[in-house]
Short mmCIF file of C-alpha atoms and ligand atoms in Angstrom, two decimals:
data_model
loop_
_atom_site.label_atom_id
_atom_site.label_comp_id
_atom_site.label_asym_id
_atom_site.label_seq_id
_atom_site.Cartn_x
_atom_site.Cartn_y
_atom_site.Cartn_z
CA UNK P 629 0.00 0.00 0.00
CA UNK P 630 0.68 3.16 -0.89
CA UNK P 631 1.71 5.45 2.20
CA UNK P 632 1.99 8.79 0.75
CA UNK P 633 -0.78 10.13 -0.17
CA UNK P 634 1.00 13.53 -1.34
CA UNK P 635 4.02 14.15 -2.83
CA UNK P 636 5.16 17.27 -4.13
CA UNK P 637 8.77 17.31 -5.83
CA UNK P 638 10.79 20.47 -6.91
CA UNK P 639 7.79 22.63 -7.72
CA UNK P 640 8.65 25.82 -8.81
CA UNK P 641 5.09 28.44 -10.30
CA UNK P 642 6.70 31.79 -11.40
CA UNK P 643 3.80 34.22 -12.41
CA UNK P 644 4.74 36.61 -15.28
CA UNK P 645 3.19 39.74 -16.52
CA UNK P 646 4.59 41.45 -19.15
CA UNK P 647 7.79 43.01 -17.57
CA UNK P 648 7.92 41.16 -14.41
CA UNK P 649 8.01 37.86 -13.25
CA UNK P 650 6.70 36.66 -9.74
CA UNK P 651 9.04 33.78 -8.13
CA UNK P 652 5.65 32.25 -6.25
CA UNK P 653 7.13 28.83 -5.39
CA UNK P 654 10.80 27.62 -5.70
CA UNK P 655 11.69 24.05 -5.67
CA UNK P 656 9.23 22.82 -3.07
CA UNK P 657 9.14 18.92 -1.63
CA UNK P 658 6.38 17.86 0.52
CA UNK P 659 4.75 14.90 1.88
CA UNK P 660 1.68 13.80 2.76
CA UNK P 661 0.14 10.35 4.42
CA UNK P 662 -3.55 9.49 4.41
CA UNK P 663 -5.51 10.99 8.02
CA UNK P 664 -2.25 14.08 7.95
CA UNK P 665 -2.71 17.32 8.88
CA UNK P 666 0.48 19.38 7.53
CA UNK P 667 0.60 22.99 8.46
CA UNK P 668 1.71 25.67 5.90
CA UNK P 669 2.63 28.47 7.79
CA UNK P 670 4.51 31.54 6.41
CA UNK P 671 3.74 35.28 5.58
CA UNK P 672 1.59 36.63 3.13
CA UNK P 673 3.38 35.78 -0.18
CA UNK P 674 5.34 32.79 0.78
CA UNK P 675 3.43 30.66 -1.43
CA UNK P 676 1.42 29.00 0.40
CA UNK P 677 -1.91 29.80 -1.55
CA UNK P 678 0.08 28.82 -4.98
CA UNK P 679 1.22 25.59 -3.75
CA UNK P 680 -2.39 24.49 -2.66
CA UNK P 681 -3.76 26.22 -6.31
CA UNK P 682 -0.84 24.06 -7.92
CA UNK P 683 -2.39 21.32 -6.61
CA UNK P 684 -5.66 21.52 -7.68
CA UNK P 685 -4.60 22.94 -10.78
CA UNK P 686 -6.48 25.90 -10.65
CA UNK P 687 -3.44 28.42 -11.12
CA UNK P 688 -4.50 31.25 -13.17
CA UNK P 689 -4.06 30.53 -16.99
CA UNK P 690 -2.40 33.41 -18.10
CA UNK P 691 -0.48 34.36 -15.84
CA UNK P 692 1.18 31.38 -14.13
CA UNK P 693 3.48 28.99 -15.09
CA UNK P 694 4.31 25.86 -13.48
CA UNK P 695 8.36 25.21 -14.60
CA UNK P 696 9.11 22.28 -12.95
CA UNK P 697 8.68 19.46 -10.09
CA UNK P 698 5.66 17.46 -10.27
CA UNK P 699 2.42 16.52 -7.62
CA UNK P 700 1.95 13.02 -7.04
CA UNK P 701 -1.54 12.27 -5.41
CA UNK P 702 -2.09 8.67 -4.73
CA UNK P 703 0.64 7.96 -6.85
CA UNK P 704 0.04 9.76 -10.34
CA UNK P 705 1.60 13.42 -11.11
CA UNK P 706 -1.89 15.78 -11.45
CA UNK P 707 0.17 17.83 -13.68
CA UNK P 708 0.06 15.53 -16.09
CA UNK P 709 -4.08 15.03 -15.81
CA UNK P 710 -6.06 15.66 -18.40
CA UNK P 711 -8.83 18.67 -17.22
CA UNK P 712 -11.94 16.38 -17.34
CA UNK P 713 -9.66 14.21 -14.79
CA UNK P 714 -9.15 17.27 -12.75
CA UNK P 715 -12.41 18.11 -12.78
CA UNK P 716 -13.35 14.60 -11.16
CA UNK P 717 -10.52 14.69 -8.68
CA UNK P 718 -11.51 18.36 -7.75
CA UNK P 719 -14.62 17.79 -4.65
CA UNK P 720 -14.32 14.03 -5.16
CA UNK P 721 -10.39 13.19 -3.54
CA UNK P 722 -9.40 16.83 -2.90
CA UNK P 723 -11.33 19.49 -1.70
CA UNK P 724 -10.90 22.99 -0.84
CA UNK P 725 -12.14 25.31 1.81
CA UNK P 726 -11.38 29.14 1.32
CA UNK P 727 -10.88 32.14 3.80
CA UNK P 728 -13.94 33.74 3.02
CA UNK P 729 -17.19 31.61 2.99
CA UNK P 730 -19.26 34.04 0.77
CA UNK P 731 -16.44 33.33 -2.12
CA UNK P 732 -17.02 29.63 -2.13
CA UNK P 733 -21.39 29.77 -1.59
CA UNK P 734 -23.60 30.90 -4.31
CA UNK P 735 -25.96 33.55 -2.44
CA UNK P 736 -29.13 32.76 -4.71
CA UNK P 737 -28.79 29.53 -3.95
CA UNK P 738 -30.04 27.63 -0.28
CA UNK P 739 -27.89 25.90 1.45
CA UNK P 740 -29.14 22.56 0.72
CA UNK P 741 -29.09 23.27 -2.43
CA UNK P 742 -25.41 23.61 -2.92
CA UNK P 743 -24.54 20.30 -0.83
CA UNK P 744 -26.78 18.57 -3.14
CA UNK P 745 -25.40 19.20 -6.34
CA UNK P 746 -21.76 18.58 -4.85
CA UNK P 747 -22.89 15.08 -3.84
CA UNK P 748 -24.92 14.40 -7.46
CA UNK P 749 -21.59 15.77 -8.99
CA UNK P 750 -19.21 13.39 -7.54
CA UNK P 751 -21.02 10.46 -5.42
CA UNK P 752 -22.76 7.69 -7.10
CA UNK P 753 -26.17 8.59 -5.37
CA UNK P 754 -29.88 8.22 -7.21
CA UNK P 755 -31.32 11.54 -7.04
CA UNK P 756 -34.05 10.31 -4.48
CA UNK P 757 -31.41 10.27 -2.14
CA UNK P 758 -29.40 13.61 -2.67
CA UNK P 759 -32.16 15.21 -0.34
CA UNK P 760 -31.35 12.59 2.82
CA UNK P 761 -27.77 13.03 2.33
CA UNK P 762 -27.18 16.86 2.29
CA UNK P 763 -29.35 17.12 5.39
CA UNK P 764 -27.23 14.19 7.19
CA UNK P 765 -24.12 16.74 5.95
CA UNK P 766 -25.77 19.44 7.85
CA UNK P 767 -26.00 17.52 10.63
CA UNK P 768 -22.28 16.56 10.60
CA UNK P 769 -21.21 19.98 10.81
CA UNK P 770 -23.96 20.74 13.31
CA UNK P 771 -26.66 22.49 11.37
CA UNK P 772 -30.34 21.44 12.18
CA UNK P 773 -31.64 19.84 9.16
CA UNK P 774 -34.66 21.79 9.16
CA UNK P 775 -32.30 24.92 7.45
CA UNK P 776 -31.65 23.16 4.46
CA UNK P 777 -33.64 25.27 2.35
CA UNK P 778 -32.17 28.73 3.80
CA UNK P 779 -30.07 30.89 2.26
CA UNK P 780 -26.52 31.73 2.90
CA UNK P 781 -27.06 35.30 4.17
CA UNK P 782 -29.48 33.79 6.99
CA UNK P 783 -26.67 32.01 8.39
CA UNK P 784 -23.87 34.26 10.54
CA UNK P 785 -19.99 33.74 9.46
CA UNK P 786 -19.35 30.63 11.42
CA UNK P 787 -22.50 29.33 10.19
CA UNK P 788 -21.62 29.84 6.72
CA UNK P 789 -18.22 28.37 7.39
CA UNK P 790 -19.92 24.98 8.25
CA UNK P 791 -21.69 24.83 5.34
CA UNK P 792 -18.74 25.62 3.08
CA UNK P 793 -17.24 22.77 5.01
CA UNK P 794 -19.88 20.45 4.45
CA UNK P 795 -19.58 20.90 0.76
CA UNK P 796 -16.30 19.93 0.96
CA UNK P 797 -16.72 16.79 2.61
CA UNK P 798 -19.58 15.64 0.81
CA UNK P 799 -18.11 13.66 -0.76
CA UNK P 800 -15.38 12.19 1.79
CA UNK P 801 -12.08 13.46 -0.16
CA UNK P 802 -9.08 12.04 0.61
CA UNK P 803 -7.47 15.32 0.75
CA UNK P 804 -8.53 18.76 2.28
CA UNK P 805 -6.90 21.74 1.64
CA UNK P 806 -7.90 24.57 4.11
CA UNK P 807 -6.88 28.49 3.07
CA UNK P 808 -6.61 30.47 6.29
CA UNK P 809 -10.42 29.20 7.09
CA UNK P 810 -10.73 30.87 10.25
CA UNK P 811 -9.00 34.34 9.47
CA UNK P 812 -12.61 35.76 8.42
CA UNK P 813 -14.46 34.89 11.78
CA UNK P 814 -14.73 36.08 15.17
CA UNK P 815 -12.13 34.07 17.76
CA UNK P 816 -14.82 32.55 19.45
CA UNK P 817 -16.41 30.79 16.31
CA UNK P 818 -12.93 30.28 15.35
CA UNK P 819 -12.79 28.01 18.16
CA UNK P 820 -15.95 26.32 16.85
CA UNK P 821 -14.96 25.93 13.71
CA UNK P 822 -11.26 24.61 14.65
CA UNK P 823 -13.00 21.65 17.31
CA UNK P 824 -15.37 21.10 14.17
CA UNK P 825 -12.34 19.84 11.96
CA UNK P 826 -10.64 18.62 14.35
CA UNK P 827 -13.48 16.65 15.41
CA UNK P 828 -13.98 15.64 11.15
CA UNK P 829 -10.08 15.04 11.26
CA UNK P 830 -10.90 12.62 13.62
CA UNK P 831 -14.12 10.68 12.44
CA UNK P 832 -13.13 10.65 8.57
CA UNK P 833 -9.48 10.13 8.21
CA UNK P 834 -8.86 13.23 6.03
CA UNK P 835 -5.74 14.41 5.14
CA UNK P 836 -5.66 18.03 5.58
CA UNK P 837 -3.34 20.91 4.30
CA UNK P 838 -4.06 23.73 6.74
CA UNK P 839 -2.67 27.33 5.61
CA UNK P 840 -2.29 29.39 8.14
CA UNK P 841 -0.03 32.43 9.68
CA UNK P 842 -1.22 31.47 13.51
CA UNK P 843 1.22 28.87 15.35
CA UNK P 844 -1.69 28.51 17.73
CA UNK P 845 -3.41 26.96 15.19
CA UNK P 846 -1.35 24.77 13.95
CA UNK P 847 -0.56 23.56 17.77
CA UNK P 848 -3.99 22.77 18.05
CA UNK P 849 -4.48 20.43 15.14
CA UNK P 850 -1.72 19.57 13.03
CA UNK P 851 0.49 16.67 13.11
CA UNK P 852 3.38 18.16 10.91
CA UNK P 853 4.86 21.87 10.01
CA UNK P 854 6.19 23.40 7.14
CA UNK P 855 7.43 27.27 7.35
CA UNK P 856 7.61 28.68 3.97
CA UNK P 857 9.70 31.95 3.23
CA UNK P 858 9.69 33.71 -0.15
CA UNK P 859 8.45 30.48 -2.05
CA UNK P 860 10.61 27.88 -0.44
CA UNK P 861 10.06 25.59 2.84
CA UNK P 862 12.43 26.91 4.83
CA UNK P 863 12.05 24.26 8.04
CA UNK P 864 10.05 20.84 7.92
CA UNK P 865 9.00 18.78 10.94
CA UNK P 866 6.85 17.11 12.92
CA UNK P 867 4.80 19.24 15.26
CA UNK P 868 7.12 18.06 18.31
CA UNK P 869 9.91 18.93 15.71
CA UNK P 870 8.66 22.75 15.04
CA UNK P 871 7.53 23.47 18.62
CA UNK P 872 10.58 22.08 20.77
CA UNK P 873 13.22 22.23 18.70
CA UNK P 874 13.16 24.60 15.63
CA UNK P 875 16.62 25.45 14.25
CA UNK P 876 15.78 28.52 11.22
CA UNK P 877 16.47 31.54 12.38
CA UNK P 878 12.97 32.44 10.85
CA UNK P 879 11.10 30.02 11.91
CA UNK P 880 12.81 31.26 15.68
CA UNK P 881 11.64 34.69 14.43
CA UNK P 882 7.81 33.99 14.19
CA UNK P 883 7.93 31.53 17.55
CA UNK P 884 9.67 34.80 19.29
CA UNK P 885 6.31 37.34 18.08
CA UNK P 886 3.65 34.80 19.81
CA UNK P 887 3.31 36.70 23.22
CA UNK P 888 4.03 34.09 26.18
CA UNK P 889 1.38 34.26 29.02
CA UNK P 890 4.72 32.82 31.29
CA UNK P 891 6.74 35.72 30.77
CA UNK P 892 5.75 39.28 31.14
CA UNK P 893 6.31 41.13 28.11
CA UNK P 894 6.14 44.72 26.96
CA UNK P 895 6.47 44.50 23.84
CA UNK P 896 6.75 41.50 21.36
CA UNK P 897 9.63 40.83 19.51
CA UNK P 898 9.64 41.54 15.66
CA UNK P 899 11.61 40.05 12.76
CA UNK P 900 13.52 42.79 11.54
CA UNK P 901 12.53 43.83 7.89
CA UNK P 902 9.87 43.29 5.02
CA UNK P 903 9.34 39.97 3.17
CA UNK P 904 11.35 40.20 0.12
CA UNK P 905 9.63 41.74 -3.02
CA UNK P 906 8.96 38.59 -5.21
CA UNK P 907 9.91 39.87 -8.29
CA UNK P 908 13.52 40.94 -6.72
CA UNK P 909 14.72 38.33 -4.50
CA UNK P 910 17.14 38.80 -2.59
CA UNK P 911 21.11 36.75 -3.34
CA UNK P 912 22.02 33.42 -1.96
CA UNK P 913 19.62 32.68 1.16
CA UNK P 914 16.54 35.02 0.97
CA UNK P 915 16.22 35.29 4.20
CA UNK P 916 19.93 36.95 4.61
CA UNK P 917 18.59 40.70 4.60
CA UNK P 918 16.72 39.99 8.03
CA UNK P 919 18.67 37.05 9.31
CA UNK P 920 20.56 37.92 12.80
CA UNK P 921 23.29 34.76 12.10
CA UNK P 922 23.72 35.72 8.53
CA UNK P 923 27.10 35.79 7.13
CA UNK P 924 28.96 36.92 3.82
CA UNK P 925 28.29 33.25 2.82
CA UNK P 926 24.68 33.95 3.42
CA UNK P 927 24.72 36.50 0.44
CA UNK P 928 26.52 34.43 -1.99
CA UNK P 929 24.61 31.00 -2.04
CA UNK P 930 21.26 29.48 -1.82
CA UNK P 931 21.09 26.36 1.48
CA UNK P 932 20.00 23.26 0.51
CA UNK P 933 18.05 21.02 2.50
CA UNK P 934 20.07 19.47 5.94
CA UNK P 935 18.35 16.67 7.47
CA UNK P 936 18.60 16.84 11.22
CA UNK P 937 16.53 14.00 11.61
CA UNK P 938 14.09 11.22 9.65
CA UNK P 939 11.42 13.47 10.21
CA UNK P 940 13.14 17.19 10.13
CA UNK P 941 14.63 19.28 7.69
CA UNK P 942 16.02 23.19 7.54
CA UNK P 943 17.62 25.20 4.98
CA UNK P 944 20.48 27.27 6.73
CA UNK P 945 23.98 26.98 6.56
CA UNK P 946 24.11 27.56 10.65
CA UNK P 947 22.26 24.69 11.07
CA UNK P 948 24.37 21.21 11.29
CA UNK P 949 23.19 18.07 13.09
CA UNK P 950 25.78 17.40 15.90
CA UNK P 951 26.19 13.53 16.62
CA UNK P 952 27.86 13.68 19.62
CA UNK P 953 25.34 15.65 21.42
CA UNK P 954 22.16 13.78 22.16
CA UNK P 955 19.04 14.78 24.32
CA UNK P 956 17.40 12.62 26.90
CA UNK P 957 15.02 11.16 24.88
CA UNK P 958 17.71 10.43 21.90
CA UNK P 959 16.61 12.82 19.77
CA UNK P 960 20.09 14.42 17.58
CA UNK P 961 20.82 17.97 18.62
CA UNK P 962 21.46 20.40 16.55
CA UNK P 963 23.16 23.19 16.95
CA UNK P 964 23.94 26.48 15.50
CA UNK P 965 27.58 26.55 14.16
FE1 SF4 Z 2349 20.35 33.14 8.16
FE2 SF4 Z 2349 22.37 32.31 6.63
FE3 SF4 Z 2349 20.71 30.55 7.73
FE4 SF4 Z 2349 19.88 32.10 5.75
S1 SF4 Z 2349 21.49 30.53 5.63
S2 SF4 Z 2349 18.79 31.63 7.59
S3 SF4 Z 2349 20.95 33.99 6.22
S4 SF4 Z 2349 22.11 31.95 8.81
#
């Protein structure tokens, strides 16, 4: 069997208008297994968005061009699928939730409505039982039944949230890409919505792909990390990985802004500088303009990847796995040279 459900090899999108060219996504590798939840965390303009569009190969036409790498899902590249075959994989074994519900739901359209025709799209249901099911959907996500024939501007932000979830796992994908979907709502129906799929995660088995700029998100639900700076995954790991021992100076960077409720602060930390303009990146590692441990080296040549573990990877030439240093448990430490 099969144990990645997700792979992702040297993808690199560049967008190009006509006098500038956008380096979206630079030689990015990622893994998935079946009932994963992988964070993508990074800044606006990382790439995150691109990577999940890549995916689902819904890039913008024009403008974007996919140069290399290719997307294995369940074993076949989807840049090599025809578009009827995207348009099958698309609802049916990968979904997609966006930030903002009222992009994703039709407003002229109830509720019920839309569930429906996602389940008589992809699900091999007679239409005497589309009814049944999109109400049992609602239920899932903890709608009363009795609102399927409302309207999406009856229902409040979270509300609408649910639904848009519901579409999406209609039809039980095997893979569930979530865009920031909690940025848009209040915290407290944030925390609704988080328990929700976290409570999904745990009933269907679905692989998820959660972008997000909030750590305390990912702590609460994912199972591995990936920080993306200017197009590139910067520092891979397992939640444990990210949270106890990160090792890129950026990824230190963004743990450093979270305010602790240990310590008392009075003011939070920053990382020093902008996010590189896309179209100009900066020499060598991109990160050098804002790094504090940069050196002249920094400037000169792009890191590769340096495995610390099975499970954890950074791109930083201060970063080196040190074998003769081990922590209690046995994990390697690694320190900065
Ligand atoms: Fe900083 Fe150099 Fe590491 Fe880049 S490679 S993160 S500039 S120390």
């Amino acid at each position: 069997m099969n144990d990645q459900l997700l792979k992702i090899q040297n993808l690199t999108v560049d967008y190009r208008s006509s006098n500038k060219t956008v380096h979206a996504v630079r030689g990015l590798d990622l893994n998935l297994r079946p009932g994963e939840t992988l964070g993508l965390v990074g800044e606006t303009g990382a790439g995150k968005t691109t990577t999940a569009l890549s995916i689902l190969r819904i890039l913008p036409d024009v403008a974007a061009r996919v140069l290399s790498g290719e997307i294995l899902f369940d074993g076949k590249d989807l840049l090599t699928r025809s578009k009827k075959e995207m348009r099958q994989i698309r609802g049916r074994d990968i979904a997609m939730i966006f930030q903002d519900p009222m992009t994703s739901l039709d407003p002229v359209v109830t509720v019920g409505a839309q569930i429906e025709e996602m389940i008589m799209l992809h699900a091999d249901l007679p239409r005497s039982g589309l009814r049944k099911a999109a109400e049992d959907m609602l239920e899932v996500v903890g709608i009363k039944r009795e609102r399927f024939d409302d309207y999406p501007h009856q229902f409040s932000g979270g509300m609408k949230q649910r639904v848009v979830i519901a579409i999406a796992l209609s039809c039980n994908p095997k893979l569930l890409i979530a865009d920031e979907p909690t940025t848009a709502l209040d915290v407290t129906i944030q925390a609704q919505v988080l328990d929700l799929m976290k409570q999904l995660k745990k009933t269907y088995r679905t692989a998820m792909i959660l972008i997000t700029h909030d750590l305390g998100v990912v702590a609460d639900i994912c199972d591995a990390v990936a920080i993306m700076y200017a197009g590139e995954i910067v520092e891979y790991g397992t939640l444990e990985d990210i949270f106890d021992g990160h090792r890129h100076p950026y990824t230190e960077g963004l743990f450093n802004s979270i305010p602790s409720i240990d310590v008392e602060q009075k003011t939070l930390e920053v990382i020093e500088g902008l996010t590189p303009d896309p179209t100009n990146l900066p020499s060598g590692c991109a990160f050098h303009p804002r790094c504090p441990y940069a050196s002249a080296h920094c400037a000169e040549e792009r890191p590769g990847e340096t495995q610390l573990s099975d499970t954890h990877y950074v791109r930083c030439f201060q970063c080196a796995p040190s074998k003769e240093k081990e922590l209690q448990h046995g994990r390697t430490v690694v320190e900065r040279l």
